[in-house]
Coordinates of C-alpha atoms in Angstrom, one line a residue:
M1 CA 77.8 90.1 2.2
A2 CA 78.3 88.4 5.5
R3 CA 75.8 85.7 6.2
Q4 CA 74.7 83.7 9.1
P5 CA 72.7 80.4 9.0
R6 CA 69.1 80.8 10.0
A7 CA 67.3 77.5 9.3
A8 CA 67.6 74.5 7.1
A9 CA 65.3 71.9 5.7
R10 CA 66.1 68.8 3.6
S11 CA 63.9 67.5 0.8
S12 CA 64.3 64.6 -1.6
A13 CA 65.7 67.1 -4.2
A14 CA 67.9 69.5 -2.2
T15 CA 69.2 70.8 1.1
T16 CA 67.6 74.2 1.6
E17 CA 69.1 76.9 3.8
L18 CA 67.8 80.3 4.9
L19 CA 70.5 82.9 5.7
I20 CA 70.3 86.3 7.3
D21 CA 71.7 89.4 5.5
R22 CA 73.5 91.2 8.3
F23 CA 73.6 94.4 6.3
R24 CA 69.8 94.5 5.8
P25 CA 67.9 93.6 9.0
G26 CA 64.9 92.1 7.2
G27 CA 66.9 90.4 4.4
R28 CA 66.9 86.7 4.0
I29 CA 68.7 84.6 1.4
L30 CA 67.4 81.2 0.4
L31 CA 69.9 78.7 -0.9
A32 CA 69.3 75.2 -2.4
E33 CA 72.4 73.0 -2.4
G34 CA 74.4 76.2 -1.9
V35 CA 73.0 78.0 -4.9
P36 CA 71.2 81.3 -4.1
Q37 CA 67.5 80.9 -5.1
S38 CA 65.7 83.9 -3.6
Y39 CA 66.1 87.0 -1.5
V40 CA 63.3 88.3 0.6
D41 CA 63.1 91.5 2.6
L42 CA 60.5 90.9 5.4
G43 CA 60.1 94.6 6.0
D44 CA 60.0 95.7 2.4
P45 CA 58.6 93.3 -0.2
T46 CA 59.3 95.9 -3.0
Y47 CA 63.0 95.5 -2.4
L48 CA 64.3 93.2 -5.1
H49 CA 67.9 92.2 -4.5
F50 CA 68.7 90.2 -7.6
D51 CA 68.8 91.9 -11.0
Y52 CA 66.8 89.2 -12.8
V53 CA 64.0 89.5 -10.3
R54 CA 63.9 93.3 -11.0
R55 CA 63.7 92.6 -14.7
M56 CA 60.8 90.2 -14.2
A57 CA 59.1 92.8 -12.0
S58 CA 59.5 95.4 -14.7
V59 CA 57.3 93.3 -16.9
V60 CA 54.8 92.9 -14.1
D61 CA 54.7 96.7 -13.6
A62 CA 54.2 97.3 -17.3
A63 CA 51.6 94.6 -17.8
A64 CA 48.6 96.7 -16.7
P65 CA 47.9 100.2 -15.2
G66 CA 49.7 100.8 -11.9
G67 CA 48.0 99.2 -8.9
A68 CA 45.5 97.2 -10.9
P69 CA 45.0 93.7 -9.5
L70 CA 46.1 90.8 -11.7
R71 CA 45.6 87.1 -11.8
V72 CA 49.0 85.6 -11.6
L73 CA 50.4 82.0 -11.8
H74 CA 53.9 81.5 -10.4
L75 CA 55.6 78.2 -11.5
G76 CA 58.3 77.8 -9.0
G77 CA 58.1 79.3 -5.5
G78 CA 61.5 79.7 -3.9
G79 CA 61.1 82.4 -1.2
F80 CA 58.0 83.8 -2.9
T81 CA 59.7 87.1 -3.7
L82 CA 57.6 88.0 -6.7
P83 CA 54.3 87.0 -5.2
R84 CA 55.1 89.3 -2.3
Y85 CA 56.0 92.1 -4.7
V86 CA 52.8 91.7 -6.6
A87 CA 50.7 91.7 -3.4
A88 CA 52.4 94.9 -2.3
T89 CA 52.2 96.8 -5.6
R90 CA 48.9 95.4 -6.8
P91 CA 46.7 94.8 -3.8
G92 CA 43.9 92.3 -4.3
S93 CA 45.7 90.3 -7.0
A94 CA 44.7 86.6 -7.0
Q95 CA 47.9 84.6 -7.1
T96 CA 48.7 80.9 -7.3
V97 CA 52.2 79.6 -6.5
V98 CA 53.2 76.1 -7.6
E99 CA 56.2 74.6 -5.8
R100 CA 57.2 70.9 -6.0
D101 CA 59.3 70.9 -2.8
A102 CA 57.0 70.4 0.2
A103 CA 59.8 70.9 2.7
L104 CA 60.7 74.2 1.1
V105 CA 57.1 75.4 1.3
T106 CA 57.1 74.4 5.0
L107 CA 60.3 76.3 5.7
V108 CA 59.1 79.4 3.9
R109 CA 55.7 79.4 5.6
R110 CA 57.5 79.1 9.0
E111 CA 60.3 81.6 8.5
L112 CA 59.0 83.9 5.9
P113 CA 55.2 84.2 6.5
L114 CA 53.2 85.3 3.5
P115 CA 51.6 88.7 3.8
T116 CA 48.2 87.9 2.5
D117 CA 45.6 85.1 2.1
D118 CA 45.4 86.1 -1.6
I119 CA 48.4 83.9 -2.3
R120 CA 47.4 80.3 -2.8
V121 CA 50.1 77.6 -2.7
R122 CA 50.0 74.2 -4.5
V123 CA 52.7 71.6 -3.9
A124 CA 53.0 70.0 -7.3
D125 CA 55.2 69.7 -10.4
A126 CA 55.0 72.8 -12.5
R127 CA 54.0 71.0 -15.7
D128 CA 51.5 68.7 -14.0
A129 CA 49.9 71.7 -12.3
L130 CA 49.8 73.7 -15.5
R131 CA 47.8 71.0 -17.3
T132 CA 45.0 71.3 -14.7
E133 CA 44.5 75.1 -15.2
I134 CA 41.6 76.3 -17.2
D135 CA 42.0 78.2 -20.5
G136 CA 42.5 81.9 -20.4
D137 CA 42.5 82.3 -16.6
Y138 CA 45.6 84.4 -16.0
D139 CA 47.0 87.8 -16.8
L140 CA 50.6 86.6 -16.1
V141 CA 52.3 83.3 -15.9
L142 CA 55.8 83.5 -14.4
A143 CA 58.1 80.4 -14.7
D144 CA 61.2 80.2 -12.5
V145 CA 61.6 76.5 -12.2
Y146 CA 64.9 75.1 -11.1
Q147 CA 66.4 72.1 -9.3
A148 CA 69.4 73.8 -7.7
A149 CA 71.1 75.4 -10.8
R150 CA 69.4 73.4 -13.5
M151 CA 66.2 74.0 -15.4
P152 CA 64.3 70.7 -15.9
E153 CA 63.9 69.7 -19.5
H154 CA 60.1 69.2 -19.2
V155 CA 59.6 72.9 -18.6
A156 CA 61.8 74.0 -21.4
S157 CA 59.9 72.7 -24.5
V158 CA 57.5 74.0 -27.0
E159 CA 54.7 71.9 -25.5
F160 CA 55.3 73.5 -22.1
A161 CA 55.2 77.0 -23.6
A162 CA 52.0 76.1 -25.4
E163 CA 50.4 75.1 -22.1
A164 CA 51.5 78.4 -20.6
A165 CA 49.9 80.2 -23.6
R166 CA 46.7 78.3 -23.2
V167 CA 46.1 79.5 -19.6
L168 CA 46.8 83.1 -20.4
R169 CA 44.1 85.7 -21.2
P170 CA 44.3 87.1 -24.8
D171 CA 46.5 90.0 -23.7
G172 CA 48.4 88.0 -21.1
I173 CA 52.2 87.7 -20.7
Y174 CA 54.4 84.7 -20.1
L175 CA 57.7 85.3 -18.2
L176 CA 60.6 82.8 -18.1
N177 CA 63.8 83.1 -16.0
L178 CA 66.7 81.0 -17.1
T179 CA 70.4 80.8 -16.4
D180 CA 73.1 80.6 -19.1
L181 CA 76.8 80.5 -19.9
P182 CA 78.6 83.3 -21.9
L183 CA 77.8 82.0 -25.4
L184 CA 74.1 82.1 -24.4
A185 CA 73.3 78.9 -26.4
F186 CA 70.5 77.9 -24.1
S187 CA 69.0 81.4 -24.2
R188 CA 69.0 81.4 -28.0
V189 CA 67.2 78.0 -28.1
Q190 CA 64.7 79.1 -25.5
A191 CA 63.9 82.3 -27.4
A192 CA 63.4 80.2 -30.5
T193 CA 61.1 77.8 -28.5
L194 CA 58.9 80.7 -27.3
R195 CA 58.8 82.1 -30.8
A196 CA 57.3 78.8 -32.0
V197 CA 54.3 79.5 -29.7
F198 CA 54.0 83.3 -29.1
A199 CA 53.6 86.1 -31.5
D200 CA 55.7 88.6 -29.5
V201 CA 58.9 87.7 -27.7
A202 CA 61.6 89.8 -26.0
L203 CA 64.8 89.0 -24.1
I204 CA 66.0 91.0 -21.2
A205 CA 69.5 90.6 -19.7
S206 CA 72.4 92.6 -18.3
R207 CA 74.8 94.2 -20.8
A208 CA 77.6 91.9 -19.6
M209 CA 75.4 88.9 -20.4
L210 CA 74.5 90.2 -23.8
R211 CA 78.2 90.8 -24.6
G212 CA 79.0 87.2 -23.7
R213 CA 81.1 88.1 -20.7
R214 CA 79.6 86.2 -17.8
Y215 CA 77.3 83.5 -16.5
G216 CA 74.0 84.7 -15.2
N217 CA 70.3 85.1 -15.7
V218 CA 68.2 85.9 -18.8
V219 CA 64.5 86.8 -18.7
L220 CA 62.3 86.1 -21.7
A221 CA 58.9 87.7 -22.0
A222 CA 56.2 86.5 -24.5
A223 CA 52.7 87.3 -25.5
T224 CA 50.2 85.8 -27.9
Q225 CA 49.2 89.2 -29.3
P226 CA 51.6 90.8 -31.7
Q227 CA 53.3 94.0 -30.4
R228 CA 51.8 93.4 -26.9
L229 CA 55.1 93.7 -25.0
P230 CA 55.9 97.3 -23.9
V231 CA 59.4 97.1 -25.3
A232 CA 60.4 100.7 -25.0
R233 CA 59.4 100.9 -21.4
L234 CA 61.2 97.7 -20.6
A235 CA 64.4 98.9 -22.4
S236 CA 64.3 102.2 -20.4
R237 CA 63.9 100.3 -17.1
A238 CA 66.7 97.9 -18.0
A239 CA 69.0 100.7 -18.9
R240 CA 68.4 102.4 -15.5
D241 CA 68.9 99.3 -13.4
P242 CA 71.8 99.2 -10.9
V243 CA 73.0 96.4 -13.2
P244 CA 72.4 98.0 -16.6
G245 CA 70.7 95.8 -19.1
G246 CA 69.3 95.7 -22.6
V247 CA 66.3 94.3 -24.5
L248 CA 66.4 92.2 -27.7
H249 CA 63.2 92.3 -29.7
G250 CA 62.3 92.1 -33.4
A251 CA 65.3 92.3 -35.7
S252 CA 67.8 92.2 -32.8
L253 CA 66.2 89.1 -31.5
D254 CA 66.2 87.6 -35.0
R255 CA 70.0 88.0 -35.1
F256 CA 70.4 86.6 -31.6
V257 CA 68.3 83.5 -32.3
A258 CA 69.9 83.0 -35.8
A259 CA 69.7 79.3 -36.7
S260 CA 68.7 78.1 -33.2
R261 CA 65.9 75.6 -33.3
P262 CA 63.0 75.2 -30.8
V263 CA 63.1 72.3 -28.3
T264 CA 60.2 69.8 -28.2
D265 CA 59.3 66.9 -26.0
A266 CA 60.4 64.5 -28.7
P267 CA 63.7 62.7 -27.9
T268 CA 66.7 64.0 -29.7
G269 CA 67.0 62.5 -33.1
A270 CA 63.3 61.4 -33.2
G271 CA 61.7 61.7 -36.5

């Protein structure tokens, strides 16, 4: 893909750059420290360029009847790709986006205007913001919190997952995007971490990722209600994706997690 710089902003955490996709007139690629963070199509918010975003969107689509508005909390903003998608596919949805990088928010508002006033933006740390939310207020909580290519430790613990569970409605769903290396050690630990809090957990990833052949993204979905996740529908959607994927759930997730232990806020080695 040939790319041409469009704009840049610098924050305390990263240099953020927005590039034009010459092969798709409305396409914009957001990079932080050279790492692709988001892809936004200004003319078609339902176009999802990255496979992990399509996997997250498949859970959004299956969370409620088609077109029904939802209350959604997005932890991590990037280019606001999924908030745009929800606004387009579920008009009237009340959405809150939490993004800690004020310079990034300014850049996105200027270059990638939001399509609706129903998307509220808070400049804050994801965990700090989550603590202020009231119990049972959201249908969906989507976490995609990264500093360049690294997921901060304070959003990867049992305690953080418990906060996400607290703000969900009884039938709500928590979605987590993470990146991992071929052995998928971090994904195994994160699956174990969510299982310590949620009754129903599934993992969605490309077949190449599940076979341990590449670095990339893994999506975890979790619900407090047993058997809440629409696993068959998610598996069908993953199999039909341009980057074919699979779903681990139940016994297959048991085998994947194996002896991996949940992560807590306690320092390593603390008793």
